[in-house]
Amino acid sequence: YRRGGRIDLVLDNLDRIIRLRRKLKTSYPKIIWQNLAFRYNEDRIPEIRAHVKKMGVDIFRQVSPYIPMHEDYAEWIPQRGKRGEIAKGPVFVDRVIITPPQIKSGETFELECHVTNRGKKIFPQEHGDDGSIRVGIKILDESKRLKWEIGRIFLPTALASGESIHLKTALTAPDAPGRYFIKLGMVKEGRFWFEFHHQIQERTADVPLMVQ
């Protein structure tokens, strides 16, 4: 993330500042350690906090780094909520039906789903590619790794908190036969996927798709 950064140089300079501050018998400057939480270090945050506080840091602050809320960055995005537990977010999309159940490669099929606004804010009426809330559709391989984004389902009307709507769309099956999954989740266009937003952490609908 910080390419070319040297943690040994950071810690050495921090130690020099703390020792000089003690020598001068002053409480200034105040030292704040700002820790970026990633999936690969989130389990070590208590250890990091204890270490830097022992060094003499005044304030330990944990923040989320800027990471695009997208599947390509999933291995970097923290999984844990504010209290350290693995977050279990709301389900916005369910009751997914694929027709016909047996699909040939390259064939068009119909997908239906049920969307419920389980948030506190209204899903506004469609207003273009910057900020509109839609159902995003992805194809995953049999190991549930992302292969493609294959479409969107627009909300035909605004959806208030607690309201639901039934939606359908036509899609084209992959050209190569095999076992896939269709992943359905909400996306705020140009901003983030609900699944990867640290405050929402939507639980997506992952539906098997057999292509003959």
PDB file of C-alpha atoms in Angstrom:
ATOM      1  CA  TYR A   1       0.000   0.000   0.000  1.00  0.00           C
ATOM      2  CA  ARG A   2       2.821   2.406   0.911  1.00  0.00           C
ATOM      3  CA  ARG A   3       5.264   1.344  -1.768  1.00  0.00           C
ATOM      4  CA  GLY A   4       8.839   2.249  -0.907  1.00  0.00           C
ATOM      5  CA  GLY A   5       7.922   2.977   2.705  1.00  0.00           C
ATOM      6  CA  ARG A   6      10.334   1.839   5.436  1.00  0.00           C
ATOM      7  CA  ILE A   7       8.786   0.993   8.786  1.00  0.00           C
ATOM      8  CA  ASP A   8      12.248   0.739  10.403  1.00  0.00           C
ATOM      9  CA  LEU A   9      12.959   4.376   9.467  1.00  0.00           C
ATOM     10  CA  VAL A  10       9.565   5.466  10.798  1.00  0.00           C
ATOM     11  CA  LEU A  11      10.081   3.707  14.141  1.00  0.00           C
ATOM     12  CA  ASP A  12      13.641   5.012  14.476  1.00  0.00           C
ATOM     13  CA  ASN A  13      12.568   8.620  13.865  1.00  0.00           C
ATOM     14  CA  LEU A  14       9.627   8.208  16.234  1.00  0.00           C
ATOM     15  CA  ASP A  15      11.948   6.926  18.955  1.00  0.00           C
ATOM     16  CA  ARG A  16      14.286   9.902  18.433  1.00  0.00           C
ATOM     17  CA  ILE A  17      11.410  12.373  18.827  1.00  0.00           C
ATOM     18  CA  ILE A  18      10.136  10.659  21.994  1.00  0.00           C
ATOM     19  CA  ARG A  19      13.612  10.543  23.576  1.00  0.00           C
ATOM     20  CA  LEU A  20      14.217  14.234  22.772  1.00  0.00           C
ATOM     21  CA  ARG A  21      10.835  15.185  24.208  1.00  0.00           C
ATOM     22  CA  ARG A  22      11.657  13.353  27.437  1.00  0.00           C
ATOM     23  CA  LYS A  23      15.079  14.977  27.612  1.00  0.00           C
ATOM     24  CA  LEU A  24      13.511  18.438  27.312  1.00  0.00           C
ATOM     25  CA  LYS A  25      10.845  17.468  29.886  1.00  0.00           C
ATOM     26  CA  THR A  26       7.969  18.634  27.712  1.00  0.00           C
ATOM     27  CA  SER A  27       4.696  17.008  26.724  1.00  0.00           C
ATOM     28  CA  TYR A  28       4.800  18.598  23.274  1.00  0.00           C
ATOM     29  CA  PRO A  29       4.560  17.891  20.442  1.00  0.00           C
ATOM     30  CA  LYS A  30       1.672  15.492  20.977  1.00  0.00           C
ATOM     31  CA  ILE A  31       2.248  12.287  19.018  1.00  0.00           C
ATOM     32  CA  ILE A  32      -0.636  10.547  17.280  1.00  0.00           C
ATOM     33  CA  TRP A  33      -0.150   7.117  15.707  1.00  0.00           C
ATOM     34  CA  GLN A  34      -2.698   6.680  12.932  1.00  0.00           C
ATOM     35  CA  ASN A  35      -3.113   3.033  12.054  1.00  0.00           C
ATOM     36  CA  LEU A  36      -4.612   1.934   8.726  1.00  0.00           C
ATOM     37  CA  ALA A  37      -6.701  -1.203   9.170  1.00  0.00           C
ATOM     38  CA  PHE A  38      -6.392  -3.828   6.433  1.00  0.00           C
ATOM     39  CA  ARG A  39      -7.531  -7.441   6.332  1.00  0.00           C
ATOM     40  CA  TYR A  40      -3.934  -8.597   6.739  1.00  0.00           C
ATOM     41  CA  ASN A  41      -3.255  -6.582   9.916  1.00  0.00           C
ATOM     42  CA  GLU A  42      -6.653  -6.248  11.606  1.00  0.00           C
ATOM     43  CA  ASP A  43      -5.959  -9.154  13.987  1.00  0.00           C
ATOM     44  CA  ARG A  44      -2.706  -7.478  15.104  1.00  0.00           C
ATOM     45  CA  ILE A  45      -4.151  -4.060  15.915  1.00  0.00           C
ATOM     46  CA  PRO A  46      -4.245  -4.624  19.722  1.00  0.00           C
ATOM     47  CA  GLU A  47      -0.592  -5.723  19.547  1.00  0.00           C
ATOM     48  CA  ILE A  48       0.353  -2.660  17.471  1.00  0.00           C
ATOM     49  CA  ARG A  49      -1.502  -0.342  19.862  1.00  0.00           C
ATOM     50  CA  ALA A  50       0.241  -1.815  22.904  1.00  0.00           C
ATOM     51  CA  HIS A  51       3.666  -1.545  21.233  1.00  0.00           C
ATOM     52  CA  VAL A  52       3.435   2.115  20.193  1.00  0.00           C
ATOM     53  CA  LYS A  53       1.820   3.199  23.461  1.00  0.00           C
ATOM     54  CA  LYS A  54       4.739   1.577  25.280  1.00  0.00           C
ATOM     55  CA  MET A  55       7.105   3.572  23.066  1.00  0.00           C
ATOM     56  CA  GLY A  56       5.463   6.797  24.259  1.00  0.00           C
ATOM     57  CA  VAL A  57       2.796   7.622  21.666  1.00  0.00           C
ATOM     58  CA  ASP A  58       0.050   9.807  23.177  1.00  0.00           C
ATOM     59  CA  ILE A  59      -2.927   8.861  21.014  1.00  0.00           C
ATOM     60  CA  PHE A  60      -3.606   5.722  18.973  1.00  0.00           C
ATOM     61  CA  ARG A  61      -6.094   6.235  16.172  1.00  0.00           C
ATOM     62  CA  GLN A  62      -7.456   3.526  13.881  1.00  0.00           C
ATOM     63  CA  VAL A  63      -8.838   4.579  10.487  1.00  0.00           C
ATOM     64  CA  SER A  64      -9.925   2.906   7.270  1.00  0.00           C
ATOM     65  CA  PRO A  65      -7.588   3.445   4.309  1.00  0.00           C
ATOM     66  CA  TYR A  66      -8.940   4.566   0.972  1.00  0.00           C
ATOM     67  CA  ILE A  67      -9.620   1.337  -0.893  1.00  0.00           C
ATOM     68  CA  PRO A  68     -12.109   1.112  -3.775  1.00  0.00           C
ATOM     69  CA  MET A  69     -15.092  -0.860  -2.475  1.00  0.00           C
ATOM     70  CA  HIS A  70     -14.831  -3.476  -5.179  1.00  0.00           C
ATOM     71  CA  GLU A  71     -14.215  -7.211  -5.427  1.00  0.00           C
ATOM     72  CA  ASP A  72     -10.755  -6.644  -6.932  1.00  0.00           C
ATOM     73  CA  TYR A  73      -9.633  -5.286  -3.547  1.00  0.00           C
ATOM     74  CA  ALA A  74     -11.517  -7.754  -1.342  1.00  0.00           C
ATOM     75  CA  GLU A  75      -8.345  -9.272   0.137  1.00  0.00           C
ATOM     76  CA  TRP A  76      -7.374  -5.824   1.508  1.00  0.00           C
ATOM     77  CA  ILE A  77     -10.725  -4.726   2.956  1.00  0.00           C
ATOM     78  CA  PRO A  78     -11.105  -5.405   6.724  1.00  0.00           C
ATOM     79  CA  GLN A  79     -13.706  -7.964   7.694  1.00  0.00           C
ATOM     80  CA  ARG A  80     -14.227  -6.937  11.287  1.00  0.00           C
ATOM     81  CA  GLY A  81     -16.645  -4.414  12.725  1.00  0.00           C
ATOM     82  CA  LYS A  82     -16.026  -1.765  15.367  1.00  0.00           C
ATOM     83  CA  ARG A  83     -16.040  -4.242  18.254  1.00  0.00           C
ATOM     84  CA  GLY A  84     -13.698  -6.685  16.560  1.00  0.00           C
ATOM     85  CA  GLU A  85     -16.287  -9.234  15.498  1.00  0.00           C
ATOM     86  CA  ILE A  86     -16.756 -10.323  11.906  1.00  0.00           C
ATOM     87  CA  ALA A  87     -19.543  -8.084  10.701  1.00  0.00           C
ATOM     88  CA  LYS A  88     -22.788  -9.633   9.475  1.00  0.00           C
ATOM     89  CA  GLY A  89     -24.533  -7.055   7.377  1.00  0.00           C
ATOM     90  CA  PRO A  90     -28.083  -6.940   6.031  1.00  0.00           C
ATOM     91  CA  VAL A  91     -29.481  -8.900   3.101  1.00  0.00           C
ATOM     92  CA  PHE A  92     -30.850  -6.572   0.433  1.00  0.00           C
ATOM     93  CA  VAL A  93     -31.345  -9.098  -2.412  1.00  0.00           C
ATOM     94  CA  ASP A  94     -33.014 -12.509  -2.070  1.00  0.00           C
ATOM     95  CA  ARG A  95     -35.629 -14.847  -3.657  1.00  0.00           C
ATOM     96  CA  VAL A  96     -33.547 -15.253  -6.794  1.00  0.00           C
ATOM     97  CA  ILE A  97     -35.063 -17.346  -9.595  1.00  0.00           C
ATOM     98  CA  ILE A  98     -33.315 -18.318 -12.844  1.00  0.00           C
ATOM     99  CA  THR A  99     -35.400 -19.384 -15.845  1.00  0.00           C
ATOM    100  CA  PRO A 100     -34.960 -21.838 -17.503  1.00  0.00           C
ATOM    101  CA  PRO A 101     -33.174 -23.935 -14.844  1.00  0.00           C
ATOM    102  CA  GLN A 102     -31.125 -25.711 -17.531  1.00  0.00           C
ATOM    103  CA  ILE A 103     -29.103 -23.177 -19.541  1.00  0.00           C
ATOM    104  CA  LYS A 104     -26.903 -23.705 -22.577  1.00  0.00           C
ATOM    105  CA  SER A 105     -23.704 -21.744 -23.207  1.00  0.00           C
ATOM    106  CA  GLY A 106     -24.367 -18.352 -24.762  1.00  0.00           C
ATOM    107  CA  GLU A 107     -28.109 -18.714 -24.204  1.00  0.00           C
ATOM    108  CA  THR A 108     -30.310 -15.892 -22.922  1.00  0.00           C
ATOM    109  CA  PHE A 109     -32.037 -16.548 -19.604  1.00  0.00           C
ATOM    110  CA  GLU A 110     -34.242 -14.583 -17.211  1.00  0.00           C
ATOM    111  CA  LEU A 111     -33.276 -13.640 -13.669  1.00  0.00           C
ATOM    112  CA  GLU A 112     -35.779 -12.501 -11.046  1.00  0.00           C
ATOM    113  CA  CYS A 113     -35.030 -11.208  -7.558  1.00  0.00           C
ATOM    114  CA  HIS A 114     -36.588  -9.476  -4.589  1.00  0.00           C
ATOM    115  CA  VAL A 115     -34.956  -6.269  -3.261  1.00  0.00           C
ATOM    116  CA  THR A 116     -35.671  -4.816   0.194  1.00  0.00           C
ATOM    117  CA  ASN A 117     -34.258  -1.522   1.450  1.00  0.00           C
ATOM    118  CA  ARG A 118     -32.973  -2.577   4.863  1.00  0.00           C
ATOM    119  CA  GLY A 119     -31.119   0.697   5.389  1.00  0.00           C
ATOM    120  CA  LYS A 120     -32.299   3.863   7.105  1.00  0.00           C
ATOM    121  CA  LYS A 121     -32.058   6.090   4.014  1.00  0.00           C
ATOM    122  CA  ILE A 122     -34.228   6.063   0.912  1.00  0.00           C
ATOM    123  CA  PHE A 123     -32.935   4.461  -2.280  1.00  0.00           C
ATOM    124  CA  PRO A 124     -33.576   7.432  -4.600  1.00  0.00           C
ATOM    125  CA  GLN A 125     -35.116   7.319  -8.032  1.00  0.00           C
ATOM    126  CA  GLU A 126     -32.710   6.471 -10.864  1.00  0.00           C
ATOM    127  CA  HIS A 127     -30.645   9.561 -11.761  1.00  0.00           C
ATOM    128  CA  GLY A 128     -27.720   8.384 -13.902  1.00  0.00           C
ATOM    129  CA  ASP A 129     -24.345   6.751 -13.384  1.00  0.00           C
ATOM    130  CA  ASP A 130     -23.162   8.919 -10.498  1.00  0.00           C
ATOM    131  CA  GLY A 131     -24.736   7.846  -7.234  1.00  0.00           C
ATOM    132  CA  SER A 132     -27.730   5.813  -8.424  1.00  0.00           C
ATOM    133  CA  ILE A 133     -28.426   2.676  -6.389  1.00  0.00           C
ATOM    134  CA  ARG A 134     -28.841  -0.468  -8.494  1.00  0.00           C
ATOM    135  CA  VAL A 135     -28.558  -4.241  -8.266  1.00  0.00           C
ATOM    136  CA  GLY A 136     -25.123  -5.288  -9.516  1.00  0.00           C
ATOM    137  CA  ILE A 137     -24.691  -8.697 -11.154  1.00  0.00           C
ATOM    138  CA  LYS A 138     -21.413 -10.626 -11.261  1.00  0.00           C
ATOM    139  CA  ILE A 139     -20.356 -14.032 -12.525  1.00  0.00           C
ATOM    140  CA  LEU A 140     -18.063 -16.047 -10.234  1.00  0.00           C
ATOM    141  CA  ASP A 141     -16.248 -19.259 -11.090  1.00  0.00           C
ATOM    142  CA  GLU A 142     -16.865 -22.467  -9.116  1.00  0.00           C
ATOM    143  CA  SER A 143     -14.310 -21.316  -6.501  1.00  0.00           C
ATOM    144  CA  LYS A 144     -16.308 -18.070  -6.157  1.00  0.00           C
ATOM    145  CA  ARG A 145     -13.597 -15.930  -7.715  1.00  0.00           C
ATOM    146  CA  LEU A 146     -14.813 -12.985  -9.769  1.00  0.00           C
ATOM    147  CA  LYS A 147     -14.843 -13.517 -13.526  1.00  0.00           C
ATOM    148  CA  TRP A 148     -16.989 -10.669 -14.873  1.00  0.00           C
ATOM    149  CA  GLU A 149     -19.507  -8.012 -14.018  1.00  0.00           C
ATOM    150  CA  ILE A 150     -22.351  -8.780 -16.405  1.00  0.00           C
ATOM    151  CA  GLY A 151     -25.003  -6.195 -15.726  1.00  0.00           C
ATOM    152  CA  ARG A 152     -27.221  -4.057 -13.566  1.00  0.00           C
ATOM    153  CA  ILE A 153     -30.897  -4.014 -12.676  1.00  0.00           C
ATOM    154  CA  PHE A 154     -32.218  -0.478 -12.303  1.00  0.00           C
ATOM    155  CA  LEU A 155     -34.726   0.392  -9.601  1.00  0.00           C
ATOM    156  CA  PRO A 156     -37.785   1.706 -11.492  1.00  0.00           C
ATOM    157  CA  THR A 157     -38.861   3.813  -8.518  1.00  0.00           C
ATOM    158  CA  ALA A 158     -37.531   5.187  -5.247  1.00  0.00           C
ATOM    159  CA  LEU A 159     -37.488   2.679  -2.401  1.00  0.00           C
ATOM    160  CA  ALA A 160     -38.062   3.923   1.150  1.00  0.00           C
ATOM    161  CA  SER A 161     -36.624   2.182   4.206  1.00  0.00           C
ATOM    162  CA  GLY A 162     -38.406  -1.155   4.682  1.00  0.00           C
ATOM    163  CA  GLU A 163     -39.983  -1.186   1.227  1.00  0.00           C
ATOM    164  CA  SER A 164     -39.501  -4.054  -1.232  1.00  0.00           C
ATOM    165  CA  ILE A 165     -39.734  -4.544  -4.980  1.00  0.00           C
ATOM    166  CA  HIS A 166     -39.680  -7.491  -7.395  1.00  0.00           C
ATOM    167  CA  LEU A 167     -37.280  -7.096 -10.325  1.00  0.00           C
ATOM    168  CA  LYS A 168     -36.320  -9.091 -13.394  1.00  0.00           C
ATOM    169  CA  THR A 169     -33.829  -8.857 -16.245  1.00  0.00           C
ATOM    170  CA  ALA A 170     -32.514 -10.864 -19.202  1.00  0.00           C
ATOM    171  CA  LEU A 171     -28.897 -12.083 -19.164  1.00  0.00           C
ATOM    172  CA  THR A 172     -26.601 -14.102 -21.404  1.00  0.00           C
ATOM    173  CA  ALA A 173     -24.924 -17.263 -20.113  1.00  0.00           C
ATOM    174  CA  PRO A 174     -21.116 -17.633 -20.366  1.00  0.00           C
ATOM    175  CA  ASP A 175     -19.811 -19.159 -23.592  1.00  0.00           C
ATOM    176  CA  ALA A 176     -17.850 -21.857 -21.778  1.00  0.00           C
ATOM    177  CA  PRO A 177     -19.868 -24.666 -20.138  1.00  0.00           C
ATOM    178  CA  GLY A 178     -19.278 -25.240 -16.442  1.00  0.00           C
ATOM    179  CA  ARG A 179     -20.387 -24.500 -12.888  1.00  0.00           C
ATOM    180  CA  TYR A 180     -20.657 -20.833 -12.006  1.00  0.00           C
ATOM    181  CA  PHE A 181     -22.270 -18.601  -9.425  1.00  0.00           C
ATOM    182  CA  ILE A 182     -24.266 -15.448 -10.016  1.00  0.00           C
ATOM    183  CA  LYS A 183     -23.635 -12.864  -7.294  1.00  0.00           C
ATOM    184  CA  LEU A 184     -26.272 -10.191  -6.716  1.00  0.00           C
ATOM    185  CA  GLY A 185     -25.590  -7.185  -4.524  1.00  0.00           C
ATOM    186  CA  MET A 186     -26.395  -3.502  -4.270  1.00  0.00           C
ATOM    187  CA  VAL A 187     -24.066  -0.890  -5.730  1.00  0.00           C
ATOM    188  CA  LYS A 188     -24.010   2.893  -5.479  1.00  0.00           C
ATOM    189  CA  GLU A 189     -22.676   3.758  -8.914  1.00  0.00           C
ATOM    190  CA  GLY A 190     -19.347   5.537  -8.954  1.00  0.00           C
ATOM    191  CA  ARG A 191     -19.019   5.185  -5.160  1.00  0.00           C
ATOM    192  CA  PHE A 192     -19.028   1.696  -3.642  1.00  0.00           C
ATOM    193  CA  TRP A 193     -20.491  -1.799  -3.515  1.00  0.00           C
ATOM    194  CA  PHE A 194     -22.599  -2.290  -0.391  1.00  0.00           C
ATOM    195  CA  GLU A 195     -20.778  -5.586   0.205  1.00  0.00           C
ATOM    196  CA  PHE A 196     -17.427  -3.865   0.647  1.00  0.00           C
ATOM    197  CA  HIS A 197     -18.540  -0.729   2.478  1.00  0.00           C
ATOM    198  CA  HIS A 198     -17.186  -1.038   6.031  1.00  0.00           C
ATOM    199  CA  GLN A 199     -20.401   0.281   7.606  1.00  0.00           C
ATOM    200  CA  ILE A 200     -22.827  -1.795   5.511  1.00  0.00           C
ATOM    201  CA  GLN A 201     -21.088  -5.085   4.648  1.00  0.00           C
ATOM    202  CA  GLU A 202     -24.038  -6.495   2.753  1.00  0.00           C
ATOM    203  CA  ARG A 203     -24.511 -10.251   2.587  1.00  0.00           C
ATOM    204  CA  THR A 204     -24.927 -10.952  -1.106  1.00  0.00           C
ATOM    205  CA  ALA A 205     -27.060 -13.526  -2.904  1.00  0.00           C
ATOM    206  CA  ASP A 206     -24.776 -16.153  -4.480  1.00  0.00           C
ATOM    207  CA  VAL A 207     -26.811 -18.463  -6.725  1.00  0.00           C
ATOM    208  CA  PRO A 208     -25.442 -21.550  -8.539  1.00  0.00           C
ATOM    209  CA  LEU A 209     -25.539 -21.431 -12.340  1.00  0.00           C
ATOM    210  CA  MET A 210     -24.947 -24.597 -14.355  1.00  0.00           C
ATOM    211  CA  VAL A 211     -24.125 -23.931 -17.988  1.00  0.00           C
ATOM    212  CA  GLN A 212     -24.294 -26.906 -20.400  1.00  0.00           C
TER     213      GLN A 212
END
